[in-house]
Amino acid sequence: MTTFEQLIPAPDSSHWVPPVQGLFPLDEETVLHASPGTEGVARWLRGTVGAATGLPFPDGRNDNGIVLGIDAALADEAYRLVVDGYAIRIEGGSAAGVFWGAQTFRQLLGPEAFRRAPVDSGREWTVPMVVIEDAPRFRWRGMMLDVSRHFMPKDGVLRHLDLLAAHKLNVFHFHLTDDQGWRIEIKRYPKLTEVGSWRPRSKWGHRASELWNETPHGGCYTQDDIREIVAYAHARHIAVVPEIDIPGHSQAAIAAYPELGNTDVVDTSSLGVWDTWGVNPNVLAPTEHTLRFYEGVFEEVLELFPSTFIHVGGDECPKDQWRQSPTAQARIKELGVGDEDGLQSWFIRHFDTWLTARGRRLIGWDEILEGGLAEGATVSSWRGYGGGIAAAKAGHDVVMCPEQQVYFDHRQHGGADEPAPIGYVRTLEDVYRFEPLPPELTEDERRHVLGTQANVWTEVMEYHARVDYQVFPRLAAFAEVAWSTLPDPAERDFADFERRMTAHYMRLDALGVDYRPPGGPLPWQRRPGVLGRPIDGSPPNV
Ligand code: ACM
C-alpha cells in the first residue's frame, strides 16, 4: 500500500498518474516555487517538511520542483495535488486550499515527514506520482479546548494548533473563562487574571471524587501571548474563536470583581475562584454595571481576535440567585422580559446587538434558545441535535457538537482502566459514524449547519499528555467526518479507516502525540485508584 492510500482525512479522489506507478524523488536540489499568495504555505513547508527531511527546498522554478499556486476556478478551500514526472504541483482555490494540499503532501512523504529533525540522513525521500482532488464537506471544522479547568501553557496551545492543522481542521474554539479560572489578560481589569487565574486547590478526579490536589493551579495568557496564538493559527488557516462565558460559569470573574455577582443574595467578597467541578450557582448580576464591564472585556477581545464569530457561552446558567434577588426581580419587571429565562436572553441579546454593530457575529451554546434566541445569534448545539435543529428551522446558523457524540472528555472505552472514566463511552468507531446533519432538517435548513466541532473539557486533564490521550485517535475520525464526503453512518467503511489508521498512528508517534493505543491505555496512561469507579449512567459533565 502506498502513502496516498493511507490519507486521513480521505480525499475526494486520488489515483496514479498513468502509465507507470512511479515515485517522484526529492533531494537537495528540489526547488520550491511559491506563486503570489502562497508564500506562507512555502514557509510552513520549509519549517516542517524541511526540518523532517533535512532538505533545504531552495527558492526557484524549474521542471523538477514543488510549485504552489492559486487556481481561482477551485472552491475556496479545495485543492488539486498533481505529481508527475516533472513537478509536484499543489494548487488551491485560496491559500487555505494550498495549505490543505501541503498537509496532504506531507502525508504522501510518509510518517517520518512528521518528525522535527531527520533520523536517517542517507534516506531517499519520494512521493507517489498521483493526482488528488479534494475539498472539505463543511466550512466549520472545529475543536474546542477548555483552558480554564486546567490551564494549558502557550507552547501546548501552539502544539495543539499544529495537530488541528495536520487534520485539516480550521476553527479553534478557545474556552478562556469559567468558574475555575480566567485565562486572558484584560488590561483595564487586571484583577481578572491577578485574582481570577489562580485557585488554591483542585478536585482530583471527577466531581464525585473525595480527593483533592492541594497544589495551587493557575496561569493566563498575556495579550502578546494571545496575539502570537492568533497569528500562529492564522498561518495555519485556523480561525481562533474566543469564548468569554456569560452570564453563568463566571465565578472566577466574580472572585476578582465581587460587584459582578448577585450581592443582595450572596456575599461575593469571599467567594474565591472555584476549586471543584460541576455547575456553579454564582452567576452575573443582571445590572447595567455588568453590561458595561463586559463591554470593556469584549472591546479588548475584539482587538485581539479578528475572528468573525465571538462566543459568549450562555450555557448552564442556574437561575436560583436571580429568583431570590430583589434586584434581579425588579430588573425582570423593568425590562418586561417575563422571567429569569427572559433575563438570560436580555444578556445575550445585548451582546448580539453590540457585536453586530462592530461587524462581528455572536455564537453561544444552545441554552441561548431559552427565553428567545437573539436575532443574529449562531448556536453551538451541545446537548444533542435538538437545539441545532430548532435554531436552523428558525433560520439561524448552527455548529453541531452534540455531547453524546463528540465530547472527547468522555471515555473511549468501557474498561475500568480508562484514565478519565467519565461520561458516555464513545469509541473511535462511534466517532467515525457521527453524522453532523440530522435527518430532521430539509435541504434548505441544512445550509444553516456551518459545520461541526469536537469539544474537550479538561477537568480531569491536568496537562497536555492527558488532553492528547482523550483527543487522539478520535480526532482523526472526527476530522474525516468534518472534511470528507462519507456515506451514511451505517455504510461507512470503518475497516478501511482502521487500515489507514495504521499509518496515522505512525504519524502521531512521529509528532509525539500520547494517543490512546488501540489495545487500551499504556501503564503510564492509567491512573489506578485516583478517579475511583466509572460513573456509568450519571450526567456526563464532571
Ligand atoms: C457545555 O458543555 N456546558 C457547553
Coordinates of C-alpha atoms and ligand atoms in Angstrom, one line a residue:
M1 CA 0.0 0.0 0.0
T2 CA 1.4 3.4 -0.9
T3 CA 1.1 6.6 1.1
F4 CA -1.7 8.0 -1.0
E5 CA -3.9 5.1 0.0
Q6 CA -3.4 5.9 3.7
L7 CA -4.5 9.5 3.7
I8 CA -6.5 10.8 6.7
P9 CA -8.9 12.5 6.2
A10 CA -9.7 10.7 3.0
P11 CA -9.6 12.9 -0.2
D12 CA -12.5 13.1 -2.7
S13 CA -10.4 11.3 -5.3
S14 CA -6.9 10.0 -5.8
H15 CA -5.3 7.9 -8.4
W16 CA -1.9 7.1 -10.0
V17 CA -0.8 9.2 -13.0
P18 CA -0.7 6.7 -15.9
P19 CA 1.1 4.9 -17.4
V20 CA 3.5 4.0 -14.6
Q21 CA 3.1 3.8 -10.9
G22 CA 6.2 6.0 -10.4
L23 CA 7.8 7.7 -7.5
F24 CA 9.0 11.3 -7.6
P25 CA 12.3 11.8 -5.7
L26 CA 13.1 14.8 -3.6
D27 CA 16.7 15.8 -2.8
E28 CA 18.9 18.8 -2.0
E29 CA 18.3 20.2 -5.4
T30 CA 14.5 20.1 -5.2
V31 CA 13.3 23.7 -5.6
L32 CA 10.2 25.3 -4.2
H33 CA 8.3 28.0 -6.1
A34 CA 5.6 29.9 -4.3
S35 CA 3.2 31.8 -6.6
P36 CA 1.8 35.1 -5.2
G37 CA -0.4 34.5 -2.2
T38 CA 1.2 31.1 -1.3
E39 CA 4.4 32.4 0.4
G40 CA 3.0 31.4 3.8
V41 CA 2.5 27.8 2.8
A42 CA 6.1 27.7 1.4
R43 CA 7.3 29.0 4.8
W44 CA 5.3 26.3 6.6
L45 CA 6.6 23.5 4.2
R46 CA 10.3 24.6 4.8
G47 CA 9.7 24.7 8.5
T48 CA 8.1 21.3 8.8
V49 CA 8.9 19.0 5.9
G50 CA 12.2 20.8 5.6
A51 CA 13.1 20.1 9.2
A52 CA 12.0 16.5 9.0
T53 CA 13.8 15.7 5.8
G54 CA 16.8 18.0 6.2
L55 CA 16.2 19.2 2.6
P56 CA 16.5 23.0 2.0
F57 CA 13.9 23.4 -0.8
P58 CA 15.7 26.5 -2.2
D59 CA 13.6 29.1 -3.9
G60 CA 13.4 28.6 -7.6
R61 CA 11.4 27.4 -10.5
N62 CA 12.4 24.5 -12.8
D63 CA 10.9 21.3 -14.0
N64 CA 12.0 19.4 -11.0
G65 CA 10.4 21.0 -8.0
I66 CA 7.4 21.9 -5.9
V67 CA 5.1 24.5 -7.3
L68 CA 2.4 26.2 -5.2
G69 CA -0.3 28.2 -6.8
I70 CA -3.8 29.6 -6.6
D71 CA -6.4 28.4 -9.1
A72 CA -9.4 30.7 -8.8
A73 CA -11.6 28.0 -10.6
L74 CA -11.3 25.8 -7.5
A75 CA -13.6 26.3 -4.4
D76 CA -12.1 28.3 -1.6
E77 CA -10.6 25.5 0.5
A78 CA -10.4 22.9 -2.3
Y79 CA -7.0 21.8 -3.7
R80 CA -5.5 19.7 -6.5
L81 CA -2.2 17.9 -6.0
V82 CA -0.5 16.6 -9.1
V83 CA 2.7 14.7 -9.0
D84 CA 4.0 13.7 -12.4
G85 CA 7.4 13.1 -13.9
Y86 CA 8.2 16.8 -13.9
A87 CA 6.9 18.5 -10.8
I88 CA 4.8 18.4 -7.7
R89 CA 2.0 21.0 -8.2
I90 CA -0.2 22.0 -5.3
E91 CA -3.0 24.3 -6.4
G92 CA -5.8 25.6 -4.2
G93 CA -8.8 27.9 -4.6
S94 CA -7.2 30.1 -1.9
A95 CA -4.0 30.0 0.2
A96 CA -6.1 27.8 2.6
G97 CA -6.7 25.2 -0.1
V98 CA -3.0 25.2 -1.0
F99 CA -2.2 24.7 2.7
W100 CA -4.5 21.7 3.0
G101 CA -2.9 20.3 -0.1
A102 CA 0.5 20.8 1.5
Q103 CA -0.8 18.8 4.5
T104 CA -1.7 16.0 2.1
F105 CA 1.8 16.3 0.6
R106 CA 3.4 15.8 4.0
Q107 CA 1.3 12.6 4.4
L108 CA 2.5 11.4 1.0
L109 CA 6.1 11.5 2.2
G110 CA 5.5 9.0 5.0
P111 CA 5.3 9.2 8.8
E112 CA 8.9 10.3 9.2
A113 CA 8.0 13.6 7.5
F114 CA 6.2 14.4 10.8
R115 CA 9.4 14.5 12.8
R116 CA 11.2 17.7 13.7
A117 CA 14.6 16.5 12.6
P118 CA 15.9 13.7 10.3
V119 CA 16.7 10.4 11.8
D120 CA 18.3 8.9 8.8
S121 CA 20.4 11.3 6.8
G122 CA 21.0 8.8 4.0
R123 CA 17.4 8.1 3.3
E124 CA 15.7 8.8 0.0
W125 CA 12.5 10.8 0.0
T126 CA 9.8 10.1 -2.6
V127 CA 6.2 10.8 -3.2
P128 CA 3.9 8.7 -5.4
M129 CA 3.0 10.2 -8.8
V130 CA -0.7 10.8 -8.2
V131 CA -3.5 13.1 -8.9
I132 CA -5.5 14.1 -5.8
E133 CA -8.6 16.3 -6.0
D134 CA -10.1 17.3 -2.7
A135 CA -12.4 19.7 -0.9
P136 CA -13.9 19.9 2.5
R137 CA -17.5 18.9 3.2
F138 CA -18.0 21.5 5.9
R139 CA -16.6 25.0 6.2
W140 CA -16.6 24.9 10.1
R141 CA -14.3 22.0 11.2
G142 CA -13.6 22.9 14.8
M143 CA -12.2 21.8 18.1
M144 CA -12.9 23.4 21.4
L145 CA -10.3 23.3 24.1
D146 CA -11.1 24.3 27.7
V147 CA -8.1 26.0 29.2
S148 CA -10.0 27.2 32.3
R149 CA -10.4 23.9 34.3
H150 CA -6.7 23.2 33.6
F151 CA -4.5 25.9 32.1
M152 CA -2.6 24.8 29.1
P153 CA 0.6 26.9 28.7
K154 CA 1.2 28.7 25.4
D155 CA 3.5 26.1 23.9
G156 CA 0.9 23.4 24.4
V157 CA -1.7 25.6 22.6
L158 CA 0.6 26.2 19.7
R159 CA 1.4 22.4 19.5
H160 CA -2.4 21.8 19.6
L161 CA -2.9 24.1 16.7
D162 CA -0.3 22.2 14.7
L163 CA -2.2 19.0 15.4
L164 CA -5.5 20.6 14.3
A165 CA -3.9 21.7 11.1
A166 CA -2.5 18.3 10.4
H167 CA -6.1 17.1 10.5
K168 CA -7.3 19.9 8.2
L169 CA -9.4 21.4 11.0
N170 CA -9.9 25.2 10.6
V171 CA -11.6 26.5 13.8
F172 CA -10.1 26.6 17.3
H173 CA -12.7 27.5 19.8
F174 CA -10.7 28.8 22.8
H175 CA -12.7 28.4 26.1
L176 CA -10.9 31.1 28.0
T177 CA -13.1 31.8 31.1
D178 CA -15.0 29.7 33.6
D179 CA -15.7 29.3 37.3
Q180 CA -12.3 27.7 37.8
G181 CA -10.1 30.3 36.2
W182 CA -9.9 33.4 34.0
R183 CA -7.1 32.9 31.4
I184 CA -6.9 36.1 29.3
E185 CA -5.2 39.3 30.3
I186 CA -7.7 42.3 30.2
K187 CA -5.7 45.5 30.6
R188 CA -8.5 47.5 32.1
Y189 CA -9.4 44.8 34.7
P190 CA -6.1 43.5 35.9
K191 CA -7.7 41.5 38.8
L192 CA -9.4 39.2 36.3
T193 CA -6.0 37.5 35.9
E194 CA -4.3 38.6 39.2
V195 CA -7.1 37.1 41.2
G196 CA -9.2 35.1 38.8
S197 CA -6.5 33.0 37.2
W198 CA -5.4 31.1 40.3
R199 CA -7.2 28.7 42.6
P200 CA -5.8 27.3 45.8
R201 CA -6.5 23.7 45.1
S202 CA -8.5 21.4 42.7
K203 CA -10.8 18.5 42.9
W204 CA -8.7 15.4 41.9
G205 CA -10.7 13.3 39.6
H206 CA -14.4 13.7 38.7
R207 CA -16.8 15.8 40.7
A208 CA -17.9 12.9 42.9
S209 CA -14.3 12.1 43.9
E210 CA -13.4 12.7 47.6
L211 CA -9.8 13.5 46.7
W212 CA -8.1 16.9 46.4
N213 CA -5.0 18.1 44.8
E214 CA -3.8 20.7 47.3
T215 CA -1.3 22.3 44.8
P216 CA -2.5 25.8 43.7
H217 CA -3.3 25.8 40.0
G218 CA -3.4 28.7 37.5
G219 CA -1.9 30.7 34.7
C220 CA -3.0 33.0 32.0
Y221 CA -2.1 34.3 28.5
T222 CA -0.8 37.9 28.2
Q223 CA -2.2 39.9 25.3
D224 CA 1.0 39.3 23.4
D225 CA 0.6 35.5 24.0
I226 CA -2.9 35.8 22.5
R227 CA -1.6 37.8 19.6
E228 CA 1.1 35.1 19.0
I229 CA -1.5 32.3 19.2
V230 CA -3.8 34.0 16.8
A231 CA -1.0 34.7 14.3
Y232 CA 0.2 31.1 14.6
A233 CA -3.3 29.8 13.9
H234 CA -3.8 32.3 11.1
A235 CA -0.6 31.0 9.4
R236 CA -2.2 27.5 9.6
H237 CA -5.5 28.8 8.2
I238 CA -7.2 28.3 11.5
A239 CA -9.6 30.9 12.9
V240 CA -9.5 31.3 16.7
V241 CA -13.0 31.9 18.2
P242 CA -12.6 33.1 21.7
E243 CA -15.2 32.3 24.3
I244 CA -15.9 34.6 27.2
D245 CA -18.7 32.7 29.1
I246 CA -21.6 34.8 30.4
P247 CA -23.8 35.0 32.5
G248 CA -23.1 31.6 34.1
H249 CA -19.7 30.0 34.5
S250 CA -18.4 33.3 35.9
Q251 CA -17.2 32.7 39.5
A252 CA -13.6 33.5 38.6
A253 CA -14.7 36.9 37.3
I254 CA -16.9 37.5 40.4
A255 CA -14.0 36.4 42.7
A256 CA -11.9 39.2 41.1
Y257 CA -14.7 41.8 41.0
P258 CA -17.3 40.9 43.6
E259 CA -19.7 43.6 42.5
L260 CA -20.4 41.5 39.3
G261 CA -22.2 38.9 41.4
N262 CA -25.7 39.0 43.0
T263 CA -24.6 40.8 46.1
D264 CA -28.1 41.1 47.5
V265 CA -28.3 37.3 48.0
V266 CA -24.7 36.2 48.4
D267 CA -21.6 37.6 50.0
T268 CA -19.4 37.6 46.8
S269 CA -16.5 39.2 48.6
S270 CA -15.3 35.9 50.0
L271 CA -16.1 33.6 47.0
G272 CA -12.7 32.9 45.6
V273 CA -12.0 31.0 42.3
W274 CA -14.0 27.7 42.4
D275 CA -12.0 24.6 43.3
T276 CA -14.3 21.9 42.3
W277 CA -16.3 20.8 39.2
G278 CA -19.9 21.0 38.2
V279 CA -22.4 23.8 37.5
N280 CA -21.9 26.8 39.8
P281 CA -24.8 28.9 41.2
N282 CA -22.7 32.1 41.3
V283 CA -23.8 33.9 38.1
L284 CA -23.5 37.5 36.9
A285 CA -25.9 40.1 38.3
P286 CA -28.2 41.5 35.6
T287 CA -27.2 45.1 36.0
E288 CA -26.1 47.9 33.8
H289 CA -22.7 47.8 35.6
T290 CA -22.2 44.2 34.5
L291 CA -23.0 45.1 30.9
R292 CA -20.6 48.0 30.9
F293 CA -17.9 45.8 32.5
Y294 CA -18.2 43.1 29.9
E295 CA -18.4 45.6 27.0
G296 CA -14.9 46.6 28.3
V297 CA -13.8 43.0 28.3
F298 CA -15.2 42.4 24.7
E299 CA -13.6 45.6 23.4
E300 CA -10.2 44.2 24.3
V301 CA -11.2 40.7 23.0
L302 CA -12.2 42.2 19.6
E303 CA -8.8 44.0 19.3
L304 CA -7.0 40.7 19.9
F305 CA -9.2 38.3 17.8
P306 CA -10.0 39.1 14.2
S307 CA -12.5 36.1 14.0
T308 CA -16.0 37.0 12.7
F309 CA -17.5 34.8 15.4
I310 CA -17.2 35.6 19.1
H311 CA -18.5 33.0 21.6
V312 CA -20.4 34.3 24.6
G313 CA -21.1 31.0 26.3
G314 CA -24.6 31.2 27.7
D315 CA -24.6 27.6 28.9
E316 CA -25.6 26.2 32.3
C317 CA -26.7 29.4 34.0
P318 CA -28.6 28.4 37.1
K319 CA -31.4 31.0 37.8
D320 CA -31.7 30.4 41.5
Q321 CA -29.9 33.6 42.6
W322 CA -31.9 35.7 40.1
R323 CA -35.1 34.1 41.6
Q324 CA -34.0 35.1 45.1
S325 CA -32.6 38.5 44.2
P326 CA -34.8 41.6 44.6
T327 CA -32.6 43.4 42.2
A328 CA -32.9 40.8 39.5
Q329 CA -36.7 40.5 40.0
A330 CA -37.0 44.3 39.7
R331 CA -35.0 44.1 36.6
I332 CA -37.3 41.5 35.1
K333 CA -40.3 43.8 35.7
E334 CA -38.5 46.9 34.5
L335 CA -37.3 45.2 31.2
G336 CA -40.6 43.4 30.8
V337 CA -38.8 40.2 30.0
G338 CA -41.3 38.0 31.9
D339 CA -39.0 35.6 33.8
E340 CA -35.4 34.5 34.5
D341 CA -35.1 32.9 31.1
G342 CA -36.0 36.2 29.6
L343 CA -33.3 37.8 31.7
Q344 CA -30.7 35.4 30.2
S345 CA -32.0 36.3 26.7
W346 CA -31.7 40.0 27.6
F347 CA -28.0 39.5 28.4
I348 CA -27.3 37.6 25.2
R349 CA -29.4 40.0 23.0
H350 CA -27.4 42.9 24.4
F351 CA -24.2 41.4 23.2
D352 CA -25.7 40.2 20.0
T353 CA -26.5 43.8 19.1
W354 CA -23.2 45.1 20.5
L355 CA -21.1 42.6 18.5
T356 CA -23.2 43.0 15.3
A357 CA -22.7 46.8 15.5
R358 CA -19.0 46.1 15.4
G359 CA -19.1 43.8 12.4
R360 CA -18.9 40.5 14.4
R361 CA -21.3 37.7 15.0
L362 CA -22.4 36.2 18.3
I363 CA -22.3 32.5 18.9
G364 CA -23.5 30.8 22.0
W365 CA -24.3 27.3 23.5
D366 CA -27.8 26.1 22.8
E367 CA -29.2 27.3 26.1
I368 CA -29.4 30.8 24.5
L369 CA -32.5 29.5 22.8
E370 CA -34.3 29.5 26.1
G371 CA -36.2 32.8 26.6
G372 CA -35.9 33.6 22.9
L373 CA -32.9 33.5 20.6
A374 CA -31.2 36.8 19.8
E375 CA -31.7 37.9 16.2
G376 CA -28.2 37.4 14.9
A377 CA -27.1 34.5 17.1
T378 CA -25.5 31.3 15.9
V379 CA -25.9 28.2 18.1
S380 CA -23.4 25.6 19.2
S381 CA -25.7 22.6 19.6
W382 CA -24.1 20.6 22.5
R383 CA -27.0 19.0 24.4
G384 CA -27.8 16.9 21.4
Y385 CA -29.1 17.8 18.0
G386 CA -32.3 19.4 19.3
G387 CA -31.0 23.0 19.8
G388 CA -29.3 23.0 16.5
I389 CA -32.5 21.7 14.7
A390 CA -34.7 24.3 16.4
A391 CA -32.2 27.1 15.6
A392 CA -31.7 26.0 11.9
K393 CA -35.5 25.8 11.4
A394 CA -35.8 29.3 12.8
G395 CA -33.2 30.5 10.2
H396 CA -30.1 30.7 12.5
D397 CA -26.7 29.2 11.7
V398 CA -25.6 26.2 13.7
V399 CA -22.4 24.3 14.7
M400 CA -23.2 20.7 15.6
C401 CA -21.2 19.4 18.6
P402 CA -23.6 17.0 20.4
E403 CA -22.1 15.8 23.7
Q404 CA -23.5 12.3 23.1
Q405 CA -21.1 12.0 20.1
V406 CA -18.2 14.4 20.1
Y407 CA -17.2 15.3 23.7
F408 CA -13.7 14.0 23.9
D409 CA -13.5 14.3 27.6
H410 CA -15.9 11.3 27.6
R411 CA -14.2 7.9 27.8
Q412 CA -13.4 6.0 24.7
H413 CA -13.8 2.5 26.2
G414 CA -15.9 1.0 29.0
G415 CA -12.9 -0.6 30.6
A416 CA -12.0 0.2 34.2
D417 CA -8.5 1.4 33.3
E418 CA -9.6 4.4 31.4
P419 CA -7.7 7.4 33.0
A420 CA -10.8 9.6 32.7
P421 CA -13.8 7.2 33.3
I422 CA -16.5 9.8 32.8
G423 CA -19.4 10.4 30.6
Y424 CA -20.7 8.3 27.7
V425 CA -18.5 5.6 26.2
R426 CA -17.7 6.9 22.7
T427 CA -15.2 4.7 20.8
L428 CA -13.2 5.6 17.7
E429 CA -15.9 3.8 15.6
D430 CA -18.7 5.7 17.3
V431 CA -17.0 9.0 16.3
Y432 CA -16.4 7.7 12.8
R433 CA -20.1 7.1 12.5
F434 CA -21.1 10.5 13.8
E435 CA -23.3 12.4 11.3
P436 CA -23.4 16.2 11.8
L437 CA -26.5 16.7 9.6
P438 CA -29.7 15.3 11.3
P439 CA -32.5 13.9 9.0
E440 CA -35.0 16.3 10.6
L441 CA -33.6 19.2 8.6
T442 CA -34.7 19.9 5.0
E443 CA -32.0 20.7 2.3
D444 CA -32.6 24.4 2.8
E445 CA -32.4 24.2 6.6
R446 CA -29.2 22.1 6.3
R447 CA -27.5 25.1 4.7
H448 CA -27.6 26.7 8.2
V449 CA -25.3 24.0 9.6
L450 CA -22.0 25.7 9.2
G451 CA -20.2 22.5 10.3
T452 CA -19.2 20.6 13.3
Q453 CA -16.7 20.7 16.2
A454 CA -15.5 18.3 18.9
N455 CA -15.2 19.7 22.4
V456 CA -12.8 18.8 25.2
W457 CA -13.4 19.9 28.8
T458 CA -10.3 19.5 30.9
E459 CA -11.5 18.8 34.5
V460 CA -9.6 15.5 34.6
M461 CA -6.8 16.6 32.1
E462 CA -4.1 18.3 34.1
Y463 CA -1.5 18.6 31.3
H464 CA -1.2 18.1 27.5
A465 CA -0.5 14.4 27.5
R466 CA -3.8 13.9 29.2
V467 CA -5.5 16.0 26.6
D468 CA -3.7 14.0 23.9
Y469 CA -5.0 10.8 25.3
Q470 CA -8.6 11.9 25.3
V471 CA -8.4 13.6 21.9
F472 CA -6.4 11.1 19.9
P473 CA -7.1 9.0 18.0
R474 CA -10.7 10.2 18.0
L475 CA -9.8 13.5 16.4
A476 CA -8.7 11.6 13.3
A477 CA -12.1 10.0 12.9
F478 CA -13.8 13.4 13.6
A479 CA -11.6 15.1 11.0
E480 CA -12.7 12.6 8.4
V481 CA -16.3 13.2 9.3
A482 CA -15.8 17.0 9.1
W483 CA -13.7 17.0 5.9
S484 CA -14.6 14.0 3.8
T485 CA -17.8 13.3 2.0
L486 CA -18.7 10.0 3.6
P487 CA -21.7 7.7 3.1
D488 CA -24.5 7.4 5.7
P489 CA -23.2 6.3 9.1
A490 CA -24.2 2.7 8.8
E491 CA -22.5 2.4 5.4
R492 CA -19.2 3.9 6.4
D493 CA -16.2 1.6 5.9
F494 CA -14.7 1.7 9.3
A495 CA -12.4 -1.3 8.4
D496 CA -10.9 0.9 5.7
F497 CA -10.5 3.8 8.1
E498 CA -8.7 1.5 10.6
R499 CA -6.4 0.2 7.9
R500 CA -5.4 3.8 7.1
M501 CA -5.1 4.5 10.9
T502 CA -2.1 2.1 10.9
A503 CA -0.1 4.7 9.1
H504 CA -1.8 7.5 11.1
Y505 CA -0.6 6.1 14.4
M506 CA 2.9 6.2 13.0
R507 CA 2.4 9.9 12.1
L508 CA 1.1 10.6 15.6
D509 CA 4.1 8.7 17.0
A510 CA 6.4 10.9 15.0
L511 CA 4.6 14.0 16.2
G512 CA 4.9 12.8 19.8
V513 CA 1.2 12.5 20.5
D514 CA 0.3 10.5 23.6
Y515 CA -2.8 8.9 22.0
R516 CA -4.9 6.0 23.3
P517 CA -3.4 2.9 21.7
P518 CA -5.9 0.6 20.0
G519 CA -5.3 -2.0 22.7
G520 CA -6.0 0.2 25.7
P521 CA -4.0 2.6 27.9
L522 CA -0.4 2.0 28.5
P523 CA 0.8 1.7 32.1
W524 CA 1.7 5.4 32.4
Q525 CA -1.6 6.5 30.9
R526 CA -3.6 4.8 33.6
R527 CA -4.3 6.4 36.9
P528 CA -5.3 3.5 39.1
G529 CA -7.1 4.4 42.3
V530 CA -7.2 8.1 41.6
L531 CA -10.5 8.6 39.9
G532 CA -12.4 5.8 41.6
R533 CA -15.2 4.0 39.9
P534 CA -16.6 4.9 36.5
I535 CA -19.8 6.9 36.8
D536 CA -22.0 4.9 34.4
G537 CA -25.4 6.4 33.8
S538 CA -24.8 9.7 35.6
P539 CA -24.8 13.0 33.8
P540 CA -21.8 13.3 31.5
N541 CA -20.4 16.6 32.8
V542 CA -17.9 16.1 35.5
Ligands
ACM1 C1 -21.2 22.7 27.9 O1 -20.8 21.5 27.8 N1 -21.6 23.2 29.1 C2 -21.3 23.5 26.8

